[in-house]
GROMACS .gro file of C-alpha atoms in nm:
model
  413
    1MET     CA    1   0.000   0.000   0.000
    2SER     CA    2   0.281   0.243   0.084
    3ASN     CA    3   0.406   0.227  -0.275
    4TRP     CA    4   0.113   0.421  -0.417
    5TYR     CA    5   0.154   0.698  -0.161
    6SER     CA    6   0.531   0.727  -0.207
    7GLU     CA    7   0.479   0.750  -0.583
    8SER     CA    8   0.217   1.024  -0.547
    9SER     CA    9   0.283   1.385  -0.640
   10PRO     CA   10   0.244   1.666  -0.383
   11LEU     CA   11  -0.095   1.753  -0.535
   12GLU     CA   12  -0.214   1.394  -0.511
   13ARG     CA   13  -0.110   1.381  -0.145
   14ARG     CA   14  -0.275   1.712  -0.055
   15THR     CA   15  -0.594   1.602  -0.226
   16PHE     CA   16  -0.584   1.269  -0.046
   17TRP     CA   17  -0.553   1.424   0.300
   18ALA     CA   18  -0.819   1.685   0.227
   19SER     CA   19  -1.064   1.418   0.108
   20PHE     CA   20  -0.968   1.190   0.397
   21GLY     CA   21  -1.030   1.467   0.650
   22GLY     CA   22  -1.361   1.568   0.496
   23TRP     CA   23  -1.496   1.214   0.505
   24ALA     CA   24  -1.380   1.168   0.864
   25LEU     CA   25  -1.568   1.485   0.956
   26ASP     CA   26  -1.883   1.353   0.791
   27ALA     CA   27  -1.853   1.026   0.982
   28LEU     CA   28  -1.797   1.205   1.311
   29ASP     CA   29  -2.116   1.406   1.278
   30VAL     CA   30  -2.337   1.129   1.135
   31GLN     CA   31  -2.233   0.856   1.380
   32MET     CA   32  -2.306   1.087   1.672
   33PHE     CA   33  -2.674   1.035   1.598
   34GLY     CA   34  -2.666   0.656   1.631
   35LEU     CA   35  -2.484   0.686   1.963
   36ALA     CA   36  -2.732   0.943   2.093
   37ILE     CA   37  -3.052   0.755   2.001
   38PRO     CA   38  -3.136   0.633   2.356
   39ALA     CA   39  -3.095   0.988   2.491
   40LEU     CA   40  -3.305   1.135   2.209
   41ILE     CA   41  -3.583   0.884   2.273
   42ALA     CA   42  -3.591   0.991   2.637
   43ALA     CA   43  -3.555   1.364   2.567
   44PHE     CA   44  -3.836   1.393   2.315
   45GLY     CA   45  -4.052   1.102   2.433
   46ILE     CA   46  -4.046   0.929   2.095
   47SER     CA   47  -4.058   0.566   1.983
   48LYS     CA   48  -3.780   0.367   1.816
   49ALA     CA   49  -3.965   0.410   1.486
   50ASP     CA   50  -3.959   0.790   1.534
   51ALA     CA   51  -3.588   0.772   1.613
   52GLY     CA   52  -3.536   0.563   1.302
   53LEU     CA   53  -3.715   0.829   1.100
   54LEU     CA   54  -3.453   1.082   1.208
   55GLY     CA   55  -3.186   0.860   1.057
   56SER     CA   56  -3.398   0.795   0.749
   57ILE     CA   57  -3.457   1.164   0.678
   58THR     CA   58  -3.081   1.224   0.677
   59LEU     CA   59  -3.030   0.943   0.426
   60PHE     CA   60  -3.324   1.057   0.211
   61PHE     CA   61  -3.203   1.415   0.176
   62GLY     CA   62  -2.847   1.289   0.142
   63ALA     CA   63  -2.956   1.130  -0.185
   64PHE     CA   64  -3.057   1.465  -0.330
   65GLY     CA   65  -2.752   1.630  -0.179
   66GLY     CA   66  -2.524   1.383  -0.354
   67TRP     CA   67  -2.696   1.429  -0.689
   68PHE     CA   68  -2.696   1.809  -0.670
   69GLY     CA   69  -2.349   1.824  -0.516
   70GLY     CA   70  -2.204   1.611  -0.793
   71ALA     CA   71  -2.369   1.834  -1.053
   72LEU     CA   72  -2.233   2.144  -0.880
   73GLY     CA   73  -1.886   1.996  -0.906
   74ASP     CA   74  -1.934   1.920  -1.277
   75ARG     CA   75  -2.067   2.266  -1.350
   76PHE     CA   76  -1.870   2.496  -1.118
   77GLY     CA   77  -1.571   2.291  -1.001
   78ARG     CA   78  -1.499   2.024  -0.738
   79VAL     CA   79  -1.315   2.240  -0.486
   80LYS     CA   80  -1.571   2.520  -0.488
   81ALA     CA   81  -1.852   2.274  -0.430
   82LEU     CA   82  -1.661   2.114  -0.143
   83GLN     CA   83  -1.641   2.442   0.048
   84ILE     CA   84  -2.016   2.485   0.034
   85THR     CA   85  -2.101   2.128   0.128
   86VAL     CA   86  -1.869   2.112   0.430
   87ALA     CA   87  -2.006   2.437   0.569
   88THR     CA   88  -2.367   2.322   0.520
   89PHE     CA   89  -2.308   1.991   0.689
   90ALA     CA   90  -2.115   2.123   0.987
   91LEU     CA   91  -2.354   2.410   1.061
   92ALA     CA   92  -2.658   2.183   1.045
   93THR     CA   93  -2.498   1.939   1.289
   94PHE     CA   94  -2.416   2.222   1.528
   95ALA     CA   95  -2.772   2.354   1.506
   96CYS     CA   96  -2.907   2.011   1.609
   97ALA     CA   97  -2.766   2.079   1.956
   98PHE     CA   98  -3.024   2.356   2.001
   99ALA     CA   99  -3.333   2.170   1.875
  100MET     CA  100  -3.622   2.208   2.120
  101THR     CA  101  -3.874   1.981   1.951
  102TYR     CA  102  -3.873   1.659   1.752
  103THR     CA  103  -3.991   1.849   1.442
  104GLN     CA  104  -3.702   2.094   1.464
  105LEU     CA  105  -3.454   1.809   1.492
  106LEU     CA  106  -3.616   1.638   1.193
  107VAL     CA  107  -3.570   1.951   0.977
  108LEU     CA  108  -3.209   1.998   1.084
  109LYS     CA  109  -3.127   1.634   1.013
  110ALA     CA  110  -3.267   1.683   0.663
  111ILE     CA  111  -3.035   1.980   0.603
  112GLN     CA  112  -2.747   1.780   0.744
  113GLY     CA  113  -2.825   1.508   0.491
  114LEU     CA  114  -2.804   1.753   0.200
  115GLY     CA  115  -2.451   1.853   0.297
  116PHE     CA  116  -2.349   1.498   0.386
  117GLY     CA  117  -2.441   1.351   0.048
  118ALA     CA  118  -2.293   1.639  -0.149
  119GLU     CA  119  -1.957   1.636   0.034
  120TRP     CA  120  -1.886   1.274  -0.049
  121ALA     CA  121  -1.974   1.316  -0.417
  122CYS     CA  122  -1.744   1.616  -0.462
  123GLY     CA  123  -1.454   1.471  -0.265
  124ALA     CA  124  -1.468   1.125  -0.424
  125VAL     CA  125  -1.467   1.252  -0.781
  126LEU     CA  126  -1.192   1.505  -0.706
  127MET     CA  127  -0.973   1.227  -0.570
  128ALA     CA  128  -1.062   0.991  -0.857
  129GLU     CA  129  -0.958   1.250  -1.115
  130ILE     CA  130  -0.635   1.346  -0.940
  131ILE     CA  131  -0.494   1.002  -0.859
  132ARG     CA  132  -0.336   0.787  -1.133
  133PRO     CA  133  -0.548   0.495  -1.263
  134GLU     CA  134  -0.331   0.211  -1.133
  135HIS     CA  135  -0.368   0.339  -0.776
  136ARG     CA  136  -0.727   0.466  -0.790
  137GLY     CA  137  -0.879   0.175  -0.600
  138LYS     CA  138  -0.617   0.184  -0.324
  139ALA     CA  139  -0.634   0.561  -0.283
  140LEU     CA  140  -1.013   0.580  -0.273
  141GLY     CA  141  -1.036   0.277  -0.046
  142SER     CA  142  -0.799   0.455   0.192
  143VAL     CA  143  -1.012   0.771   0.173
  144GLN     CA  144  -1.319   0.564   0.261
  145SER     CA  145  -1.134   0.431   0.566
  146ALA     CA  146  -1.157   0.784   0.706
  147TRP     CA  147  -1.513   0.693   0.797
  148ALA     CA  148  -1.371   0.460   1.062
  149VAL     CA  149  -1.158   0.745   1.199
  150GLY     CA  150  -1.457   0.975   1.233
  151TRP     CA  151  -1.671   0.692   1.367
  152GLY     CA  152  -1.410   0.609   1.628
  153ALA     CA  153  -1.386   0.975   1.729
  154ALA     CA  154  -1.764   0.985   1.771
  155VAL     CA  155  -1.757   0.675   1.995
  156LEU     CA  156  -1.482   0.824   2.213
  157LEU     CA  157  -1.660   1.158   2.243
  158SER     CA  158  -1.987   0.983   2.320
  159ALA     CA  159  -1.831   0.770   2.593
  160LEU     CA  160  -1.671   1.076   2.754
  161VAL     CA  161  -1.970   1.307   2.725
  162PHE     CA  162  -2.230   1.056   2.845
  163THR     CA  163  -2.006   0.949   3.130
  164TYR     CA  164  -1.952   1.297   3.273
  165ALA     CA  165  -2.271   1.481   3.173
  166PRO     CA  166  -2.643   1.405   3.228
  167ALA     CA  167  -2.803   1.236   2.927
  168ASP     CA  168  -3.041   1.528   2.860
  169ILE     CA  169  -2.741   1.761   2.821
  170ALA     CA  170  -2.484   1.514   2.684
  171TRP     CA  171  -2.650   1.463   2.347
  172ARG     CA  172  -2.660   1.841   2.291
  173LEU     CA  173  -2.292   1.872   2.374
  174LEU     CA  174  -2.215   1.589   2.136
  175PHE     CA  175  -2.384   1.759   1.841
  176ALA     CA  176  -2.226   2.095   1.927
  177LEU     CA  177  -1.878   1.942   1.911
  178GLY     CA  178  -1.947   1.836   1.554
  179LEU     CA  179  -1.874   2.189   1.433
  180LEU     CA  180  -1.511   2.211   1.545
  181PRO     CA  181  -1.332   1.994   1.283
  182ALA     CA  182  -1.496   2.184   0.996
  183LEU     CA  183  -1.264   2.479   1.046
  184LEU     CA  184  -0.956   2.267   0.984
  185ILE     CA  185  -1.102   2.093   0.679
  186ILE     CA  186  -1.210   2.419   0.515
  187PHE     CA  187  -0.860   2.559   0.570
  188ILE     CA  188  -0.692   2.255   0.413
  189ARG     CA  189  -0.913   2.262   0.106
  190ARG     CA  190  -0.817   2.620   0.022
  191GLY     CA  191  -0.483   2.489  -0.103
  192LEU     CA  192  -0.628   2.238  -0.350
  193LYS     CA  193  -0.601   2.270  -0.726
  194GLU     CA  194  -0.914   2.252  -0.937
  195PRO     CA  195  -0.889   1.963  -1.189
  196PRO     CA  196  -0.922   2.062  -1.556
  197ARG     CA  197  -1.277   2.043  -1.686
  198ALA     CA  198  -1.415   2.014  -2.034
  199ALA     CA  199  -1.501   2.353  -2.180
  200ALA     CA  200  -1.853   2.233  -2.258
  201ALA     CA  201  -1.917   2.163  -1.890
  202GLU     CA  202  -1.874   2.531  -1.805
  203LYS     CA  203  -2.144   2.628  -2.054
  204THR     CA  204  -2.391   2.348  -1.987
  205PRO     CA  205  -2.701   2.462  -1.792
  206PHE     CA  206  -2.712   2.320  -1.442
  207PHE     CA  207  -3.034   2.126  -1.491
  208ALA     CA  208  -2.899   1.979  -1.814
  209THR     CA  209  -2.601   1.852  -1.612
  210LEU     CA  210  -2.840   1.697  -1.358
  211SER     CA  211  -3.032   1.512  -1.628
  212GLY     CA  212  -2.724   1.412  -1.828
  213ILE     CA  213  -2.691   1.083  -1.640
  214PHE     CA  214  -3.021   0.969  -1.794
  215HIS     CA  215  -2.889   0.996  -2.150
  216ARG     CA  216  -2.912   0.666  -2.334
  217ASP     CA  217  -2.532   0.632  -2.343
  218VAL     CA  218  -2.506   0.608  -1.964
  219LEU     CA  219  -2.862   0.521  -1.857
  220ARG     CA  220  -2.784   0.154  -1.792
  221SER     CA  221  -2.494   0.247  -1.562
  222THR     CA  222  -2.719   0.491  -1.377
  223LEU     CA  223  -2.998   0.239  -1.315
  224ILE     CA  224  -2.771  -0.046  -1.206
  225GLY     CA  225  -2.553   0.188  -1.003
  226GLY     CA  226  -2.864   0.309  -0.823
  227LEU     CA  227  -2.955  -0.049  -0.732
  228PHE     CA  228  -2.600  -0.102  -0.607
  229GLY     CA  229  -2.635   0.206  -0.388
  230ILE     CA  230  -2.964   0.087  -0.243
  231GLY     CA  231  -2.812  -0.240  -0.129
  232ALA     CA  232  -2.488  -0.091   0.000
  233HIS     CA  233  -2.648   0.187   0.202
  234GLY     CA  234  -2.947  -0.018   0.307
  235GLY     CA  235  -2.728  -0.285   0.461
  236TYR     CA  236  -2.501  -0.037   0.634
  237ALA     CA  237  -2.788   0.177   0.766
  238ALA     CA  238  -2.984  -0.123   0.890
  239LEU     CA  239  -2.680  -0.252   1.074
  240THR     CA  240  -2.519   0.058   1.225
  241THR     CA  241  -2.809   0.290   1.308
  242PHE     CA  242  -2.944   0.065   1.582
  243LEU     CA  243  -2.630  -0.136   1.664
  244PRO     CA  244  -2.538   0.077   1.970
  245THR     CA  245  -2.898   0.046   2.095
  246TYR     CA  246  -2.892  -0.331   2.034
  247LEU     CA  247  -2.572  -0.372   2.233
  248ARG     CA  248  -2.709  -0.172   2.526
  249GLU     CA  249  -3.073  -0.279   2.539
  250VAL     CA  250  -3.056  -0.639   2.413
  251ARG     CA  251  -2.706  -0.739   2.520
  252HIS     CA  252  -2.728  -0.515   2.832
  253LEU     CA  253  -2.386  -0.355   2.791
  254SER     CA  254  -2.294  -0.021   2.950
  255VAL     CA  255  -2.194   0.280   2.741
  256LEU     CA  256  -1.826   0.202   2.794
  257GLY     CA  257  -1.888  -0.168   2.735
  258SER     CA  258  -2.072  -0.113   2.408
  259SER     CA  259  -1.800   0.132   2.306
  260GLY     CA  260  -1.550  -0.152   2.341
  261TYR     CA  261  -1.750  -0.369   2.103
  262LEU     CA  262  -1.787  -0.081   1.860
  263ALA     CA  263  -1.413  -0.015   1.877
  264VAL     CA  264  -1.343  -0.364   1.741
  265ILE     CA  265  -1.587  -0.311   1.453
  266ILE     CA  266  -1.446   0.034   1.377
  267VAL     CA  267  -1.085  -0.084   1.362
  268ALA     CA  268  -1.198  -0.370   1.139
  269PHE     CA  269  -1.386  -0.124   0.916
  270PHE     CA  270  -1.065   0.076   0.866
  271CYS     CA  271  -0.873  -0.239   0.775
  272GLY     CA  272  -1.153  -0.355   0.545
  273CYS     CA  273  -1.154  -0.030   0.347
  274VAL     CA  274  -0.780  -0.038   0.287
  275THR     CA  275  -0.783  -0.409   0.200
  276SER     CA  276  -1.074  -0.368  -0.040
  277GLY     CA  277  -0.889  -0.095  -0.225
  278ILE     CA  278  -0.582  -0.314  -0.267
  279ILE     CA  279  -0.782  -0.617  -0.382
  280SER     CA  280  -0.989  -0.403  -0.619
  281ASP     CA  281  -0.680  -0.285  -0.806
  282ARG     CA  282  -0.547  -0.642  -0.825
  283ILE     CA  283  -0.845  -0.861  -0.917
  284GLY     CA  284  -1.094  -0.605  -1.047
  285ARG     CA  285  -1.394  -0.414  -0.917
  286ARG     CA  286  -1.659  -0.682  -0.976
  287ALA     CA  287  -1.483  -0.976  -0.811
  288ASN     CA  288  -1.389  -0.761  -0.513
  289VAL     CA  289  -1.746  -0.642  -0.450
  290ALA     CA  290  -1.892  -0.992  -0.492
  291PHE     CA  291  -1.651  -1.129  -0.232
  292PHE     CA  292  -1.729  -0.864   0.028
  293ALA     CA  293  -2.107  -0.869  -0.029
  294THR     CA  294  -2.127  -1.247   0.015
  295SER     CA  295  -1.913  -1.228   0.327
  296CYS     CA  296  -2.135  -0.953   0.468
  297ILE     CA  297  -2.450  -1.161   0.438
  298VAL     CA  298  -2.300  -1.462   0.613
  299THR     CA  299  -2.135  -1.262   0.891
  300VAL     CA  300  -2.439  -1.046   0.973
  301LEU     CA  301  -2.668  -1.347   1.004
  302ILE     CA  302  -2.424  -1.523   1.237
  303TYR     CA  303  -2.368  -1.209   1.446
  304ILE     CA  304  -2.738  -1.148   1.503
  305PHE     CA  305  -2.895  -1.494   1.510
  306ALA     CA  306  -2.630  -1.728   1.651
  307PRO     CA  307  -2.639  -1.784   2.032
  308LEU     CA  308  -2.309  -1.609   2.096
  309THR     CA  309  -2.150  -1.519   2.426
  310ASP     CA  310  -2.026  -1.166   2.485
  311GLY     CA  311  -1.671  -1.280   2.417
  312GLN     CA  312  -1.769  -1.448   2.091
  313MET     CA  313  -1.953  -1.136   1.981
  314LEU     CA  314  -1.639  -0.934   2.045
  315VAL     CA  315  -1.434  -1.170   1.826
  316LEU     CA  316  -1.694  -1.181   1.548
  317GLY     CA  317  -1.716  -0.803   1.556
  318PHE     CA  318  -1.392  -0.782   1.360
  319PRO     CA  319  -1.510  -0.972   1.048
  320LEU     CA  320  -1.844  -0.791   1.073
  321GLY     CA  321  -1.674  -0.453   1.048
  322PHE     CA  322  -1.413  -0.575   0.800
  323PHE     CA  323  -1.655  -0.714   0.541
  324SER     CA  324  -1.907  -0.432   0.575
  325ALA     CA  325  -1.629  -0.189   0.479
  326GLY     CA  326  -1.536  -0.355   0.152
  327ILE     CA  327  -1.848  -0.251  -0.037
  328PRO     CA  328  -1.848   0.128   0.027
  329ALA     CA  329  -1.470   0.133  -0.017
  330SER     CA  330  -1.511   0.012  -0.376
  331MET     CA  331  -1.794   0.243  -0.482
  332ALA     CA  332  -1.605   0.566  -0.554
  333ALA     CA  333  -1.358   0.405  -0.796
  334LEU     CA  334  -1.621   0.191  -0.966
  335PHE     CA  335  -1.881   0.465  -1.014
  336SER     CA  336  -1.629   0.727  -1.128
  337GLU     CA  337  -1.508   0.489  -1.398
  338LEU     CA  338  -1.859   0.443  -1.539
  339TYR     CA  339  -1.906   0.805  -1.655
  340PRO     CA  340  -1.739   1.060  -1.886
  341ALA     CA  341  -1.597   1.384  -1.746
  342GLY     CA  342  -1.896   1.608  -1.817
  343VAL     CA  343  -2.132   1.410  -1.593
  344ARG     CA  344  -1.886   1.218  -1.377
  345GLY     CA  345  -1.963   1.405  -1.056
  346THR     CA  346  -2.336   1.389  -1.121
  347GLY     CA  347  -2.322   1.018  -1.196
  348VAL     CA  348  -2.110   0.928  -0.894
  349GLY     CA  349  -2.323   1.144  -0.666
  350PHE     CA  350  -2.645   0.995  -0.799
  351CYS     CA  351  -2.543   0.628  -0.789
  352TYR     CA  352  -2.384   0.648  -0.446
  353ASN     CA  353  -2.661   0.856  -0.295
  354PHE     CA  354  -2.971   0.742  -0.485
  355GLY     CA  355  -2.953   0.434  -0.270
  356ARG     CA  356  -3.022   0.663   0.023
  357ILE     CA  357  -3.374   0.737  -0.106
  358VAL     CA  358  -3.479   0.374  -0.075
  359SER     CA  359  -3.232   0.281   0.198
  360ALA     CA  360  -3.371   0.570   0.402
  361ALA     CA  361  -3.655   0.332   0.481
  362PHE     CA  362  -3.427   0.071   0.636
  363PRO     CA  363  -3.364   0.239   0.976
  364PHE     CA  364  -3.736   0.312   1.006
  365LEU     CA  365  -3.817  -0.045   0.905
  366VAL     CA  366  -3.574  -0.183   1.162
  367GLY     CA  367  -3.735   0.028   1.432
  368PHE     CA  368  -4.083  -0.076   1.324
  369LEU     CA  369  -4.006  -0.448   1.293
  370SER     CA  370  -3.824  -0.448   1.625
  371GLU     CA  371  -4.154  -0.384   1.800
  372HIS     CA  372  -4.288  -0.709   1.654
  373ILE     CA  373  -3.995  -0.952   1.614
  374GLY     CA  374  -3.725  -0.795   1.832
  375LEU     CA  375  -3.441  -0.558   1.751
  376GLY     CA  376  -3.180  -0.825   1.668
  377PRO     CA  377  -3.386  -1.016   1.408
  378ALA     CA  378  -3.502  -0.687   1.253
  379ILE     CA  379  -3.143  -0.575   1.201
  380GLY     CA  380  -3.029  -0.913   1.064
  381ILE     CA  381  -3.310  -0.963   0.813
  382ASP     CA  382  -3.293  -0.609   0.674
  383ALA     CA  383  -2.915  -0.608   0.639
  384ALA     CA  384  -2.895  -0.949   0.469
  385PHE     CA  385  -3.163  -0.852   0.216
  386ALA     CA  386  -2.987  -0.526   0.134
  387TYR     CA  387  -2.648  -0.686   0.075
  388SER     CA  388  -2.813  -0.938  -0.159
  389LEU     CA  389  -2.909  -0.645  -0.384
  390VAL     CA  390  -2.541  -0.551  -0.410
  391LEU     CA  391  -2.460  -0.898  -0.544
  392ILE     CA  392  -2.726  -0.869  -0.813
  393ALA     CA  393  -2.611  -0.523  -0.921
  394VAL     CA  394  -2.240  -0.599  -0.945
  395LEU     CA  395  -2.306  -0.896  -1.172
  396LEU     CA  396  -2.473  -0.658  -1.419
  397LEU     CA  397  -2.196  -0.394  -1.426
  398PRO     CA  398  -1.887  -0.397  -1.653
  399GLU     CA  399  -1.532  -0.431  -1.526
  400THR     CA  400  -1.368  -0.085  -1.523
  401ARG     CA  401  -1.034  -0.138  -1.346
  402GLY     CA  402  -0.753   0.078  -1.485
  403LYS     CA  403  -0.971   0.318  -1.686
  404VAL     CA  404  -0.778   0.631  -1.791
  405PHE     CA  405  -0.965   0.959  -1.747
  406GLU     CA  406  -0.948   1.260  -1.976
  407GLN     CA  407  -0.664   1.504  -1.898
  408THR     CA  408  -0.538   1.280  -1.619
  409ALA     CA  409  -0.174   1.376  -1.657
  410ALA     CA  410  -0.251   1.748  -1.624
  411THR     CA  411  -0.419   1.698  -1.288
  412ARG     CA  412  -0.102   1.549  -1.134
  413ALA     CA  413   0.128   1.836  -1.228
   0.00000   0.00000   0.00000
C-alpha cells in the first residue's frame, strides 16, 4: 500500500488528505446520531420508529444532496462545491444541539443530509480525477477508511460526554462538538487545485447537467448503479443505526462496554476499506465487491442470530466490520469509472446517494419491525436482504479497473 503513496505527487497527497479529512468529519457528525438515540428517545418522548425516521430523513435528503453536489462539481468545479457542502453539513450538525422539539430536529437532520451527500460526491470525484489509474482503488479505499476514523472519534466523544454529563445535556454537547473539525477541513481545502474540466461543462445549464446521467449512453450504468447504492447503504444503515442500541438494550452492555465492542468493529472497518482498495486494483472491481457482499450476508446473520456469548460477539465483531467496509470502499472508484468527465460528478453522486432514497426506509423499518420480532432479528433480516441487492447489481456492471480519465496527466502536475 505504501508504494502508491510514495509515488504520489504533492498535489495527489494534498488532495488525499483533504478528502480523507472531509470524510472523517462527515462520519464524526453522522455517527453521533446513532450513539445518541437512547438519549433522544428519552428527551423527546419518541418511539424507536420515530428515532429511526430521524436517521432515514438524513439518508433521504443525502440522496438529493449527492446528486446536486455532484452536478455542482461538474458545472462549477470540485473544490468550490466542497467548500459549500462542508459548511452546510457542519452548521446543520451544530444547530441540532439547540433543537427544542422533535420536528425541529427532523428539519435539521434533513439539512445535514443535503450537505453529507454532497460532500462525499465532490470529494470522491476530485480524488478519482487526481490520482493515477493504477492506484485509484487503493487511494479511494484509503479515503473511505476515514469513515472509521470519524466513527471512532464519535464513539470516544460519546463515551466521555455521556459518562460525565447528564443524558439530557450530553446529546446536545455531542452535536455541538461536531462543528469544530470543519474549520480545519475548510482551511486545508483552500490549497487544492481545481482539476481541468471540459469547456462544454462550463457552458452546460445546471439542470442539463443533472439530467445528463439519464442519457441513453449512460442510462444503464445509472440504473444499475442506483440499485448497487440501495443495497450498500441499506445494509449499512440497517446494521449501524441501531447497533449501539442493540448492544445496550438487548445485550445489556454499558456505554463504555458497548463502546468496546464498537471499537473492534471500527478498527476492522478501517482495515476492510484499505484491503478492499488493494484487492480491487489487483483482481478487479466486480470480483472484489462480490466477495465482500457475500461475506457480509454470512457474517451479519451469524452475528445477530447465533447464540453467541459476549466474548464471541467481540471476536466476530472484527469480520463484521471488515466485510461491511469492503463494499463502500469500492464504490467511488467503480462509479467514477462508469461516466465521462462532463457528468462524472453527477453520476457518482447519484449512484452512491440514490440508494439513500430507498435505503432511508431501512432504519425506520428496523425500528418498526423491532416492535414485533425484536431488535436483533429486525437488524439481521434487513441487512442481509440489502447486501443481496449488491450482489445482483455488481453482476450486471462492466469491469472498469484501470480506466484512464481525460486530462489525467494534467491533474497530477
